[in-house]
PDB file of C-alpha atoms in Angstrom:
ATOM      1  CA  UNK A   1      19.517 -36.057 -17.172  1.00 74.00           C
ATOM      2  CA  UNK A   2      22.663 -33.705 -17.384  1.00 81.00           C
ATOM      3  CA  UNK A   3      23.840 -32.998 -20.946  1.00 95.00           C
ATOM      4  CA  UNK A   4      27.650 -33.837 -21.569  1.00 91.00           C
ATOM      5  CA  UNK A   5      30.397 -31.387 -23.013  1.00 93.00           C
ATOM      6  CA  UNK A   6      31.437 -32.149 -26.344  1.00 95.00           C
ATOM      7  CA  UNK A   7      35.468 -33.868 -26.174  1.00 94.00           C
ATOM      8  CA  UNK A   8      38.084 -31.297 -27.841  1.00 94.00           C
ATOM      9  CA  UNK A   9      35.392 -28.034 -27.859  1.00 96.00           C
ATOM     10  CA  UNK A  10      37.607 -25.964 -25.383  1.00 94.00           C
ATOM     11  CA  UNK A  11      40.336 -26.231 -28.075  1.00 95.00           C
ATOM     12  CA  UNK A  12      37.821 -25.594 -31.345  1.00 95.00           C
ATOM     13  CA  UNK A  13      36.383 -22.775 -29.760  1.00 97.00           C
ATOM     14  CA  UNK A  14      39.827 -21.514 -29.078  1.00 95.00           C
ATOM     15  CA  UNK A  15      41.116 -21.689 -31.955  1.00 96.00           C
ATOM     16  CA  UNK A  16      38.043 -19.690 -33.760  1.00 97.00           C
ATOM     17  CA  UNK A  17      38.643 -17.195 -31.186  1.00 96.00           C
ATOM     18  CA  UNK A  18      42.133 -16.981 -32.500  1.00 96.00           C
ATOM     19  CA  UNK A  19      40.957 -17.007 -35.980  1.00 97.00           C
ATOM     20  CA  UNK A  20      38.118 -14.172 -35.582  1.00 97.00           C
ATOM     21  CA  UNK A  21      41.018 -12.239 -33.889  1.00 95.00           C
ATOM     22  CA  UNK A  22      43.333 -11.971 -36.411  1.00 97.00           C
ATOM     23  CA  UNK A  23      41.319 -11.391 -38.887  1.00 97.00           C
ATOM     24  CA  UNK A  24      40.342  -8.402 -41.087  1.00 98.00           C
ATOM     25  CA  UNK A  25      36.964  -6.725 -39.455  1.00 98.00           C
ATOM     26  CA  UNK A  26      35.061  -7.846 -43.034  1.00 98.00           C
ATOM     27  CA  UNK A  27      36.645 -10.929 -42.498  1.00 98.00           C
ATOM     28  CA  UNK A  28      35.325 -11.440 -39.091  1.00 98.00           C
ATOM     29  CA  UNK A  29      31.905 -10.196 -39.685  1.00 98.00           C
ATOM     30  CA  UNK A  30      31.419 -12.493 -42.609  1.00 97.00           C
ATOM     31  CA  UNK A  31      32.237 -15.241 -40.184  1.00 98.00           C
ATOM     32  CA  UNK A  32      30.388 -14.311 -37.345  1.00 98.00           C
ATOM     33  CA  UNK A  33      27.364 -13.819 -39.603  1.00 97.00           C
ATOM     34  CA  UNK A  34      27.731 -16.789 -40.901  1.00 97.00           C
ATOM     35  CA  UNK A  35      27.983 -18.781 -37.261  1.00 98.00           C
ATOM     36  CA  UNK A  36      24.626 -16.113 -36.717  1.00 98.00           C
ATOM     37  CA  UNK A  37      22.841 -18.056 -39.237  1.00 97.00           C
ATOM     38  CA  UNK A  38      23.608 -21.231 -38.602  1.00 98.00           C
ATOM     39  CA  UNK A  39      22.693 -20.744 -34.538  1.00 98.00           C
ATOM     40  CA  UNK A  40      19.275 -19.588 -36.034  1.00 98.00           C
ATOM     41  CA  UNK A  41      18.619 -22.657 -38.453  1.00 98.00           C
ATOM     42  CA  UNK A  42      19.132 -24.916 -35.642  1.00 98.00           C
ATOM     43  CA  UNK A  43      16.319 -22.365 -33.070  1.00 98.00           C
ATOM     44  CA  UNK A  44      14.017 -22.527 -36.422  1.00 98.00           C
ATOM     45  CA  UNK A  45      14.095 -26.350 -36.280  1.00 98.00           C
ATOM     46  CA  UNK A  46      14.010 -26.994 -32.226  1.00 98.00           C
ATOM     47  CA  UNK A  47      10.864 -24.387 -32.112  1.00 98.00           C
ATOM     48  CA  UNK A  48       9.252 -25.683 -35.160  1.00 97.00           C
ATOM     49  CA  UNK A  49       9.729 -29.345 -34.265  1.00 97.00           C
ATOM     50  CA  UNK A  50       8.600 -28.333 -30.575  1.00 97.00           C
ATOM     51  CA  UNK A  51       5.687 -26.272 -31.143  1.00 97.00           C
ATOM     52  CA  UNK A  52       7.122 -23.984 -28.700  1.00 96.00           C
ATOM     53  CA  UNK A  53       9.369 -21.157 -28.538  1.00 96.00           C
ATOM     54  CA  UNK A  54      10.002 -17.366 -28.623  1.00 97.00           C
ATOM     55  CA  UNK A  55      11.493 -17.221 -32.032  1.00 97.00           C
ATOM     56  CA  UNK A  56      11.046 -13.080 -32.233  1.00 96.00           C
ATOM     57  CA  UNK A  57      13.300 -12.528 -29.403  1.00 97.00           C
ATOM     58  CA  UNK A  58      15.422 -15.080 -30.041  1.00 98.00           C
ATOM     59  CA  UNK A  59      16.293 -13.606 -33.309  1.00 98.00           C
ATOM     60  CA  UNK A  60      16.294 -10.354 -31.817  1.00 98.00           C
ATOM     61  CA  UNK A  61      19.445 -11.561 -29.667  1.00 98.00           C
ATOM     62  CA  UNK A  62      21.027 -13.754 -31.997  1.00 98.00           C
ATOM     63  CA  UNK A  63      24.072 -11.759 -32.954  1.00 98.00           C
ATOM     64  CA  UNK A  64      24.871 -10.762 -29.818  1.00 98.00           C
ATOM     65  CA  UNK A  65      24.795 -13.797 -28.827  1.00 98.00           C
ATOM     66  CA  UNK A  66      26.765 -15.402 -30.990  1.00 98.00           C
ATOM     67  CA  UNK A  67      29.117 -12.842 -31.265  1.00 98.00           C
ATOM     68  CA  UNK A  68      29.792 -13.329 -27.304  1.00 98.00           C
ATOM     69  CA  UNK A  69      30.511 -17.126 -26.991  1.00 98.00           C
ATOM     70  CA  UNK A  70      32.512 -16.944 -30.581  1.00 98.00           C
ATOM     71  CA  UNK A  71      34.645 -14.057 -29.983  1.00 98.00           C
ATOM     72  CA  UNK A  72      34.123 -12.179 -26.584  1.00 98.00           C
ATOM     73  CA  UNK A  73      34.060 -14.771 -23.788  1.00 98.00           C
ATOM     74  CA  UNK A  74      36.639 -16.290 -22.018  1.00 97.00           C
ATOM     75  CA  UNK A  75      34.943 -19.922 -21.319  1.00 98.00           C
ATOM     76  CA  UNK A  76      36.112 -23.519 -21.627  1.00 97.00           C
ATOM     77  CA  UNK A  77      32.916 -25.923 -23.247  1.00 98.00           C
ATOM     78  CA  UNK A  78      35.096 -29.318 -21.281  1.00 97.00           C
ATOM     79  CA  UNK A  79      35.194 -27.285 -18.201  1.00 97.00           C
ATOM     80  CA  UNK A  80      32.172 -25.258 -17.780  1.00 97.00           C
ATOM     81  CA  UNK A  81      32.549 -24.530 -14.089  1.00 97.00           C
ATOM     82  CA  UNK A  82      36.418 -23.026 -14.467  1.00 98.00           C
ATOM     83  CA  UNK A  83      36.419 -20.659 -11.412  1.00 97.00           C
ATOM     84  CA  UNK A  84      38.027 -17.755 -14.030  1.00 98.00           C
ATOM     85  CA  UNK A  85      35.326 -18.310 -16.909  1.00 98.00           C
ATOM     86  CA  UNK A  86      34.149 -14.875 -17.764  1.00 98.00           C
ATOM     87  CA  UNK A  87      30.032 -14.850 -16.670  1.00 98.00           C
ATOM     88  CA  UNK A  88      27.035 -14.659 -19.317  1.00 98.00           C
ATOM     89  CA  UNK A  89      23.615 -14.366 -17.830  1.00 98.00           C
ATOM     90  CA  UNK A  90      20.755 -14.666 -20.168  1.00 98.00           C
ATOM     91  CA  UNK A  91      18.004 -12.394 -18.113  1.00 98.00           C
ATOM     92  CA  UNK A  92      15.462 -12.554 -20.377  1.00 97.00           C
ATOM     93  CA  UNK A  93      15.535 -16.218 -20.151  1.00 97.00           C
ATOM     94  CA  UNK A  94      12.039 -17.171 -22.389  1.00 96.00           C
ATOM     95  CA  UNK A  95      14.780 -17.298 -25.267  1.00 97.00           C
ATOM     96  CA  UNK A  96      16.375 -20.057 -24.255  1.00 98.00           C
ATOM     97  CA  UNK A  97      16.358 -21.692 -27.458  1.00 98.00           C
ATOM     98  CA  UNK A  98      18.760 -19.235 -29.054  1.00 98.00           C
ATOM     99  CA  UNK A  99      21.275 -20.146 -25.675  1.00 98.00           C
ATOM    100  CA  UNK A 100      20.591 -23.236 -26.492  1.00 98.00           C
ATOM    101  CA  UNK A 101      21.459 -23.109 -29.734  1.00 98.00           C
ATOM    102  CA  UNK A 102      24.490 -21.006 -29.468  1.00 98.00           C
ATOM    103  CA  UNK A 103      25.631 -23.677 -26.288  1.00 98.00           C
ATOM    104  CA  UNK A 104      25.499 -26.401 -28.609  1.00 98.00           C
ATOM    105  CA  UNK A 105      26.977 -24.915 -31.871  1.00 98.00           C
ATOM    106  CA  UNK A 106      30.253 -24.272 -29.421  1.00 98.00           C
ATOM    107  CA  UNK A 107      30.292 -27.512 -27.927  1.00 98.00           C
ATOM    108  CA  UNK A 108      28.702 -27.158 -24.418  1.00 98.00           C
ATOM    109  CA  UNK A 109      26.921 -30.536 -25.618  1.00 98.00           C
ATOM    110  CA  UNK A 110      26.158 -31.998 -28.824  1.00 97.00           C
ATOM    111  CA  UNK A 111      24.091 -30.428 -31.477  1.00 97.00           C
ATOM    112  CA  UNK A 112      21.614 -33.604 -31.680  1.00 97.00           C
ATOM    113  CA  UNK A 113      20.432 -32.967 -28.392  1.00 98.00           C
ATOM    114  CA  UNK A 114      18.780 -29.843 -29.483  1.00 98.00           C
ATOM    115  CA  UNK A 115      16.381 -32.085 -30.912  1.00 98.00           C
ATOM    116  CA  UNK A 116      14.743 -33.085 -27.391  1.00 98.00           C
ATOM    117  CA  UNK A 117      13.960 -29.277 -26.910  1.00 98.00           C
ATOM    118  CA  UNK A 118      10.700 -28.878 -24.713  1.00 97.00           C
ATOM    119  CA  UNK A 119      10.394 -32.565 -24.836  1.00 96.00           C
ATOM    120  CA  UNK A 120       8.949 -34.055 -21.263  1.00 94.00           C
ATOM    121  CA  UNK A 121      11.876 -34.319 -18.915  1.00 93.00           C
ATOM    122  CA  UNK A 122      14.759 -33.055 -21.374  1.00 96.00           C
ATOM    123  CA  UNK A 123      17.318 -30.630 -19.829  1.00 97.00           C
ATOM    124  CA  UNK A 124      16.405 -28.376 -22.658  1.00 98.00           C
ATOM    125  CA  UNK A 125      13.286 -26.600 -21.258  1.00 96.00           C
ATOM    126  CA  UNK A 126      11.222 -23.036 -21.944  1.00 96.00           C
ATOM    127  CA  UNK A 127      13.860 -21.439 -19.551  1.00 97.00           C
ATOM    128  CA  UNK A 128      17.535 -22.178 -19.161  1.00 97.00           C
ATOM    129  CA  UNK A 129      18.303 -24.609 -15.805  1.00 96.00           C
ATOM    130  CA  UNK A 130      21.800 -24.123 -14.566  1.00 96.00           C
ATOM    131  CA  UNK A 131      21.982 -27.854 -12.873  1.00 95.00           C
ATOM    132  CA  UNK A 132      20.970 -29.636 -16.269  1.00 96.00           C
ATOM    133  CA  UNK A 133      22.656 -27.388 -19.224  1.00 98.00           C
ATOM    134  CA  UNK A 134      26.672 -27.284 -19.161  1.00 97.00           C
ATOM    135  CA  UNK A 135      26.888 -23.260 -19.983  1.00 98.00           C
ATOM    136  CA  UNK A 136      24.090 -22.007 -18.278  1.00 98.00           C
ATOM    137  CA  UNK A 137      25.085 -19.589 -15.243  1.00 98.00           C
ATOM    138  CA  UNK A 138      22.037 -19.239 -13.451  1.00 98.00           C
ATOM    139  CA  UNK A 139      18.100 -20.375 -13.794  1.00 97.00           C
ATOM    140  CA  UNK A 140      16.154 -17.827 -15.397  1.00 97.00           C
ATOM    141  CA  UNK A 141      12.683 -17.053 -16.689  1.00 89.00           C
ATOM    142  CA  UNK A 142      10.802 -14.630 -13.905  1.00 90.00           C
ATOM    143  CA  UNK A 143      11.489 -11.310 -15.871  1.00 94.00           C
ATOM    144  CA  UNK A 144      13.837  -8.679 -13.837  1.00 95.00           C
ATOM    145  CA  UNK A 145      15.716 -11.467 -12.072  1.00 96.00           C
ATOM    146  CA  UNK A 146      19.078 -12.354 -14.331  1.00 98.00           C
ATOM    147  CA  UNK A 147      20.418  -9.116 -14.069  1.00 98.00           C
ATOM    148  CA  UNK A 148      20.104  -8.746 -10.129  1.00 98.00           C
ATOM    149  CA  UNK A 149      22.047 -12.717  -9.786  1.00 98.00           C
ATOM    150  CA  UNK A 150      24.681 -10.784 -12.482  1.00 98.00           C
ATOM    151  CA  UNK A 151      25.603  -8.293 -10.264  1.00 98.00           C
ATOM    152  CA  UNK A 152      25.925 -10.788  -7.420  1.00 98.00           C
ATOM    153  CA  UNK A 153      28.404 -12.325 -10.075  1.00 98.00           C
ATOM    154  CA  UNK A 154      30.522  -9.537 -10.854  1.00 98.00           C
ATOM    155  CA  UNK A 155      30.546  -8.022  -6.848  1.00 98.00           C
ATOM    156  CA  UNK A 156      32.261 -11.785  -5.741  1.00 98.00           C
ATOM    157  CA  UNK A 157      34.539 -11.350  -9.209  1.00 98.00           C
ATOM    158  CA  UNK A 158      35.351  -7.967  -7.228  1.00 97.00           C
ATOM    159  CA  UNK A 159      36.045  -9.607  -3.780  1.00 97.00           C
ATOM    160  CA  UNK A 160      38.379 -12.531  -5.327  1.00 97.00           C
ATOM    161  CA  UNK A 161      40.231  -9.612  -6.849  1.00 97.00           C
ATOM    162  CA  UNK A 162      39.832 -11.606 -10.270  1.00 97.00           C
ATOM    163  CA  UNK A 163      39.604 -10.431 -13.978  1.00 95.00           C
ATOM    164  CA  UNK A 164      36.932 -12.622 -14.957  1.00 97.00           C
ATOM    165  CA  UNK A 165      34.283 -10.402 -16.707  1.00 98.00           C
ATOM    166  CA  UNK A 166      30.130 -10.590 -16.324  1.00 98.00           C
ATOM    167  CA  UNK A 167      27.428  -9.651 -19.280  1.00 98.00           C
ATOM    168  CA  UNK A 168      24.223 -10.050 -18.998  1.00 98.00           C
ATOM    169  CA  UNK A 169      21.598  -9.533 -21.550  1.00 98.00           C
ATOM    170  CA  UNK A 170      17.941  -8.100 -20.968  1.00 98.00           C
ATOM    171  CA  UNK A 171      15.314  -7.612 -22.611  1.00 97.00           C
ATOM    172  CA  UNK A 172      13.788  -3.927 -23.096  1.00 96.00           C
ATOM    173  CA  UNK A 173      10.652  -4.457 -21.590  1.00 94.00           C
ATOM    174  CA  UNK A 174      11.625  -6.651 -18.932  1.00 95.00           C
ATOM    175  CA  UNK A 175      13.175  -3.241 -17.984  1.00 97.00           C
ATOM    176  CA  UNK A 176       9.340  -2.123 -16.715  1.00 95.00           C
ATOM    177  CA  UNK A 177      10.631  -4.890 -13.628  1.00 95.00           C
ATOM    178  CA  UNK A 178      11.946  -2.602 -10.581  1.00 96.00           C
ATOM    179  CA  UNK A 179      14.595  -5.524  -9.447  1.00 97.00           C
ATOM    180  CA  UNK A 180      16.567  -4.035 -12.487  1.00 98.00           C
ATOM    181  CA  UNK A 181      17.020  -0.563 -11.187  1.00 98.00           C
ATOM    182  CA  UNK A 182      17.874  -1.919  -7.761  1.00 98.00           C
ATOM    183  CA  UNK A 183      20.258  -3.794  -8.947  1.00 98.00           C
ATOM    184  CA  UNK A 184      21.532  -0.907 -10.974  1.00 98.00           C
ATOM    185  CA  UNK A 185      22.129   1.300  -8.510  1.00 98.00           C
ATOM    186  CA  UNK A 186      24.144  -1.493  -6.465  1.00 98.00           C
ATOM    187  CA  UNK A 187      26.172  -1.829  -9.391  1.00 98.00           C
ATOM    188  CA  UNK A 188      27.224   1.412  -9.719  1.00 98.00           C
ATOM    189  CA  UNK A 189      27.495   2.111  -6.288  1.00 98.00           C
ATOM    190  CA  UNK A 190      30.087  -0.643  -6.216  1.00 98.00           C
ATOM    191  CA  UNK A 191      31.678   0.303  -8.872  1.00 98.00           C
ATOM    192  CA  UNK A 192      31.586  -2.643 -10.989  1.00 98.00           C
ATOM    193  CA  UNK A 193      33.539  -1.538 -14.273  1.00 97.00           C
ATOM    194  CA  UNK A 194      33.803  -5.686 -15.605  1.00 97.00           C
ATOM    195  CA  UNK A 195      30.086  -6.095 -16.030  1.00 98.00           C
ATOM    196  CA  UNK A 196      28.129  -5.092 -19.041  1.00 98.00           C
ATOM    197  CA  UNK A 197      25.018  -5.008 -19.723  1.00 98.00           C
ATOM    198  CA  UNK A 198      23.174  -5.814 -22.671  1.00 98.00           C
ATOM    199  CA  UNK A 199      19.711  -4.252 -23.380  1.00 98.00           C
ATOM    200  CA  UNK A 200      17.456  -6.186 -26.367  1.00 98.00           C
ATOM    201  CA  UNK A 201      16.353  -2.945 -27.625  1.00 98.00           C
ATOM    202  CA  UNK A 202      14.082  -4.641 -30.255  1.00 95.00           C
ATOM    203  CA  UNK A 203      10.741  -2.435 -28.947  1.00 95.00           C
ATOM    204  CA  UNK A 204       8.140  -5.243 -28.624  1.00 90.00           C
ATOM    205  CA  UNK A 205       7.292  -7.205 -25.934  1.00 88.00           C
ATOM    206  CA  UNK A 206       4.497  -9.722 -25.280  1.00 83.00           C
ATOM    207  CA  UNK A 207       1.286  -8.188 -26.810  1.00 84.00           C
ATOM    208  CA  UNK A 208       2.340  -4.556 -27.940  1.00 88.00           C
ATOM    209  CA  UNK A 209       5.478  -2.263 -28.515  1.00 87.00           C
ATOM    210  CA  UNK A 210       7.257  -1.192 -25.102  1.00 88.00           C
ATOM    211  CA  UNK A 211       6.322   2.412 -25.560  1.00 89.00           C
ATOM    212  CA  UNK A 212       2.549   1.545 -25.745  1.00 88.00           C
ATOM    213  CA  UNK A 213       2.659  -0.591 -22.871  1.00 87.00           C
ATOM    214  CA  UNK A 214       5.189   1.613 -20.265  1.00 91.00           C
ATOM    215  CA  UNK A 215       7.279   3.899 -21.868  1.00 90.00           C
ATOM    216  CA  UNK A 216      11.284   3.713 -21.275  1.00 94.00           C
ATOM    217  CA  UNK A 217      12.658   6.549 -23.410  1.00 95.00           C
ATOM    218  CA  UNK A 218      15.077   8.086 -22.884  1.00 97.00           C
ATOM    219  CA  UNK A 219      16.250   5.075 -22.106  1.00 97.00           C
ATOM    220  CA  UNK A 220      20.473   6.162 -22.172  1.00 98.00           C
ATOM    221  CA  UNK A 221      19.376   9.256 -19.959  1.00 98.00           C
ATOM    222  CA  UNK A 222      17.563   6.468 -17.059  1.00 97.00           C
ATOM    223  CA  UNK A 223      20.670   4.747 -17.292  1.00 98.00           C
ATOM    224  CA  UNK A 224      23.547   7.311 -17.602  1.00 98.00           C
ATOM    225  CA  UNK A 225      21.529   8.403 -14.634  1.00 98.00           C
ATOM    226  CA  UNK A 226      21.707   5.814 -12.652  1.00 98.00           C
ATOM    227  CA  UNK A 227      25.954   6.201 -13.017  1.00 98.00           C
ATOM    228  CA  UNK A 228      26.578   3.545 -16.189  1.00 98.00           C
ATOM    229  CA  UNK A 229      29.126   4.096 -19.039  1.00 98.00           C
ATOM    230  CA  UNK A 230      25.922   4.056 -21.614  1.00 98.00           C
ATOM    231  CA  UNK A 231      26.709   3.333 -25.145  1.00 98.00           C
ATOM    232  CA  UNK A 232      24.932   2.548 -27.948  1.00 98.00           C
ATOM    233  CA  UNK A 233      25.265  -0.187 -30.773  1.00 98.00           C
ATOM    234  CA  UNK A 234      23.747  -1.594 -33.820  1.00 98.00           C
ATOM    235  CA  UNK A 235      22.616  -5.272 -32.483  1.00 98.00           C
ATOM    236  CA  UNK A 236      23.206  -7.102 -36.113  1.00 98.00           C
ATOM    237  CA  UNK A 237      26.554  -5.668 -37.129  1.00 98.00           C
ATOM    238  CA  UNK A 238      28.641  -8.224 -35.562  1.00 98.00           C
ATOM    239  CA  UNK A 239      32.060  -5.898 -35.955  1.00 98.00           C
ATOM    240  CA  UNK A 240      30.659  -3.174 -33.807  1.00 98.00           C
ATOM    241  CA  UNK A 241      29.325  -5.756 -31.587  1.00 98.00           C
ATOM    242  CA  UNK A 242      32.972  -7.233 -31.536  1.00 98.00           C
ATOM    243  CA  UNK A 243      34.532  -3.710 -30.679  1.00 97.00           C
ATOM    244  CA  UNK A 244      32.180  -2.805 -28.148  1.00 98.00           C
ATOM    245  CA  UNK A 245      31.705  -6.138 -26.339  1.00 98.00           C
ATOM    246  CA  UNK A 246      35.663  -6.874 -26.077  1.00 94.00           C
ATOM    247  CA  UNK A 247      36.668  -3.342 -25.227  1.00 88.00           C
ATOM    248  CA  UNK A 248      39.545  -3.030 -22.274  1.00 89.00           C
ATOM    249  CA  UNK A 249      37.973  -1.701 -19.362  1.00 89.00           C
ATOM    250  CA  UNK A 250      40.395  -1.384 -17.057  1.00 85.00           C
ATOM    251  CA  UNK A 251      40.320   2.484 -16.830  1.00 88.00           C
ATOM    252  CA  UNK A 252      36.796   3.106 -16.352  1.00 92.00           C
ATOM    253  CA  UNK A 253      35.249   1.358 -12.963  1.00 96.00           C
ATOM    254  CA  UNK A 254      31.502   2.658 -13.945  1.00 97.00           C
ATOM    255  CA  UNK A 255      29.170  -0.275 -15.470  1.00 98.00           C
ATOM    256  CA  UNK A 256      28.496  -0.475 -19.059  1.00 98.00           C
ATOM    257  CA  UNK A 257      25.172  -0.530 -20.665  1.00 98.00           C
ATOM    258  CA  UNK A 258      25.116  -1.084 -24.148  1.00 98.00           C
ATOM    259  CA  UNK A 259      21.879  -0.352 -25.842  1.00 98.00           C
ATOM    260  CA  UNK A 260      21.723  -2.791 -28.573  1.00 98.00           C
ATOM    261  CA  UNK A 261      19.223  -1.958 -31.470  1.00 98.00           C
ATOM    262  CA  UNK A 262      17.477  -4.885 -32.768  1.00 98.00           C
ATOM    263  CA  UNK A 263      14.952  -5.846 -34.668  1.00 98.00           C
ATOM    264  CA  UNK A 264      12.519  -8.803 -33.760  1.00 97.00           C
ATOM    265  CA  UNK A 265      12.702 -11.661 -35.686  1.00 97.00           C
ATOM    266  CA  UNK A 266      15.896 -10.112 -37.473  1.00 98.00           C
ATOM    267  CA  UNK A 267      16.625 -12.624 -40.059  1.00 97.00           C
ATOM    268  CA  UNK A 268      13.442 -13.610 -42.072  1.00 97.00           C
ATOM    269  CA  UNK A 269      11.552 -10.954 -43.756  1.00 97.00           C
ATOM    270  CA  UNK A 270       7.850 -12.034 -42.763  1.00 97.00           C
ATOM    271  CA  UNK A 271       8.581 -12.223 -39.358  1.00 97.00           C
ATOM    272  CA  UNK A 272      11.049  -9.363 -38.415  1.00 97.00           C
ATOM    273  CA  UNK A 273       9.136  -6.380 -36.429  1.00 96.00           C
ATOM    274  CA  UNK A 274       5.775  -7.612 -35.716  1.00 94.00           C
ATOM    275  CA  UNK A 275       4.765  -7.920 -32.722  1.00 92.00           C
ATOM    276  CA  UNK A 276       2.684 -11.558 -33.109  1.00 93.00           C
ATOM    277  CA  UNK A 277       5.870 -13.440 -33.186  1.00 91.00           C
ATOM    278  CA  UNK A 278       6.895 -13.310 -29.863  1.00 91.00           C
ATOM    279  CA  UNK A 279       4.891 -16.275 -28.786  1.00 88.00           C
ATOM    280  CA  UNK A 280       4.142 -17.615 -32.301  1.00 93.00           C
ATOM    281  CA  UNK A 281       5.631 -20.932 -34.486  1.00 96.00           C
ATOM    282  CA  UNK A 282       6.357 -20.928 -38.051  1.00 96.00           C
ATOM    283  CA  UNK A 283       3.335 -23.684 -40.020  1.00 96.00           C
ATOM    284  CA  UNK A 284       5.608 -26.594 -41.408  1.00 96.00           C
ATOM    285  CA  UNK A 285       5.310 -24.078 -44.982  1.00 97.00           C
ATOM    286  CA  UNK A 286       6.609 -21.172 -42.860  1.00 97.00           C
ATOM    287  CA  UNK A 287       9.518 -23.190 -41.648  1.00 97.00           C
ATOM    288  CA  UNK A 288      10.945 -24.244 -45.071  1.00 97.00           C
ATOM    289  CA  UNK A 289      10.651 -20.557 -46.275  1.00 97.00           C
ATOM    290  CA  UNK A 290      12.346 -19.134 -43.293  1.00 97.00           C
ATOM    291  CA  UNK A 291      14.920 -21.561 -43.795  1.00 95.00           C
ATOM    292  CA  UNK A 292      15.560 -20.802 -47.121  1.00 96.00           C
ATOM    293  CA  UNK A 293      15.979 -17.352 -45.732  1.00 95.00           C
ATOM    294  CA  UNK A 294      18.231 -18.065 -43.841  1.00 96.00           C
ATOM    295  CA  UNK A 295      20.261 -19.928 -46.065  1.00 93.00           C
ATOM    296  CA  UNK A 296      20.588 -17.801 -48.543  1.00 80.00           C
ATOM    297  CA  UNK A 297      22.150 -14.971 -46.305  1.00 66.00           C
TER     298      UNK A 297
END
């Protein structure tokens, strides 16, 4: 099964494009905060109903996320293999469900078929699958291997002499994988100034905190080092997302690397910065309280 665009989303998501872009900055972070929440309502519900998920990194990435498809990207939901779409390559691709989410809520495919998530043979599985999810750029779930098919993406963006832009989004301690400094150091070396980088700098990974496990500060220095424009954001204020995610690049050919702080599970109180919801689902009481959370915001 191949999940269908939704008809007229090319033109909706256009026009909130439009809309975030002519508004006031407080304008358009109250917006985008507000899309924010509603992209992780609808994760709450597919992991809860699945039993399944990553909801702390999910969360983690949520803004950025959202703030990418809603107001950064150049992509058409109806036409989801236009040669000139601007790339997004989720590398740290065990939170699928908050691509997922964010696919649907801009009309890759309808919103009710977030209900089959990790349901046997549903396109929606534990890691995104480019040939059954309209949106998805490339297959992804072995940690350290998004960002190496991203640079692939923006080198041939290079040879066709086109404007289309690649991000990619890591997480921080899938940076302890070597493919991602190889593929650094190729992207600098070619001097790819359209592709951006986005770490997860939320600290935690699968078991621990990053710095317990294999230590990555100073973590601007490793990558100003390896020749990257390195910049660093706040990963839940959607306006400096905005500013630093759309930014004209045409003057500067080095990478960027924005080091987006986040915290896990950024959203509901009980489960933001601890380290047991990486791989953990909300009880059917922890659900409804999250929600209301989340609604309230």
């Amino acid at each position: 099964m191949v999940l269908a665009p939704v008809p007229s989303a090319t033109a909706r998501l256009a026009g909130i494009r439009r809309e975030l872009r002519a508004a006031s900055p407080a304008e358009r972070a109250a917006r985008l905060r507000e899309l924010a929440h509603s992209i992780r309502r609808s994760d709450l519900e597919m992991i809860s109903r699945a039993g399944q998920g990553h909801i702390g990194g999910d969360y983690s990435a949520a803004d950025i996320v959202t703030v990418l498809y809603f107001a950064v990207l150049d992509v058409r939901p109806e036409e989801p293999e236009w040669a000139e779409r601007d790339r997004f390559v989720l590398s740290k691709g065990h939170a699928a469900g908050i691509l997922y989410a964010t696919l649907a809520h801009a009309g890759f495919f309808p919103e009710a078929e977030l209900a089959t998530f990790m349901e046997p043979l549903s396109p929606l599985n534990g890691h995104p699958n480019r040939r059954k999810v309209p949106g998805v750029e490339t297959n992804t779930g072995p940690l350290g291997h998004g960002f190496p098919v991203a640079v692939g993406m923006a080198v041939a963006a290079k040879l066709d002499g086109s404007g289309r832009r690649t991000y990619v989004l890591t997480g921080d301690g899938e940076l302890q994988e070597g493919s991602n400094w190889e593929a650094a150091m190729s992207a600098s070396q070619q001097r790819l100034g359209r592709l951006t980088v986005i770490v997860d700098r939320n600290r935690f990974q699968q078991g621990a905190a990053t710095e317990e496990t294999s230590g990555l500060d100073p973590l601007d220095a490793k990558w100003a080092s390896f020749g990257f424009d390195v910049r660093s954001v706040d990963g839940h204020d959607h306006e400096a997302l905005y500013q630093a995610l759309d930014q004209d690049r045409s003057a500067d050919d080095r990478p960027l690397c924005l080091i987006a702080d986040t915290i896990k599970g950024k959203g509901v109180s009980f489960i933001e910065d601890r380290v047991e919801w990486h791989h953990k689902v909300p009880t059917a009481e922890q659900t409804a309280a999250a929600f209301e959370e989340l609604t309230a915001r």
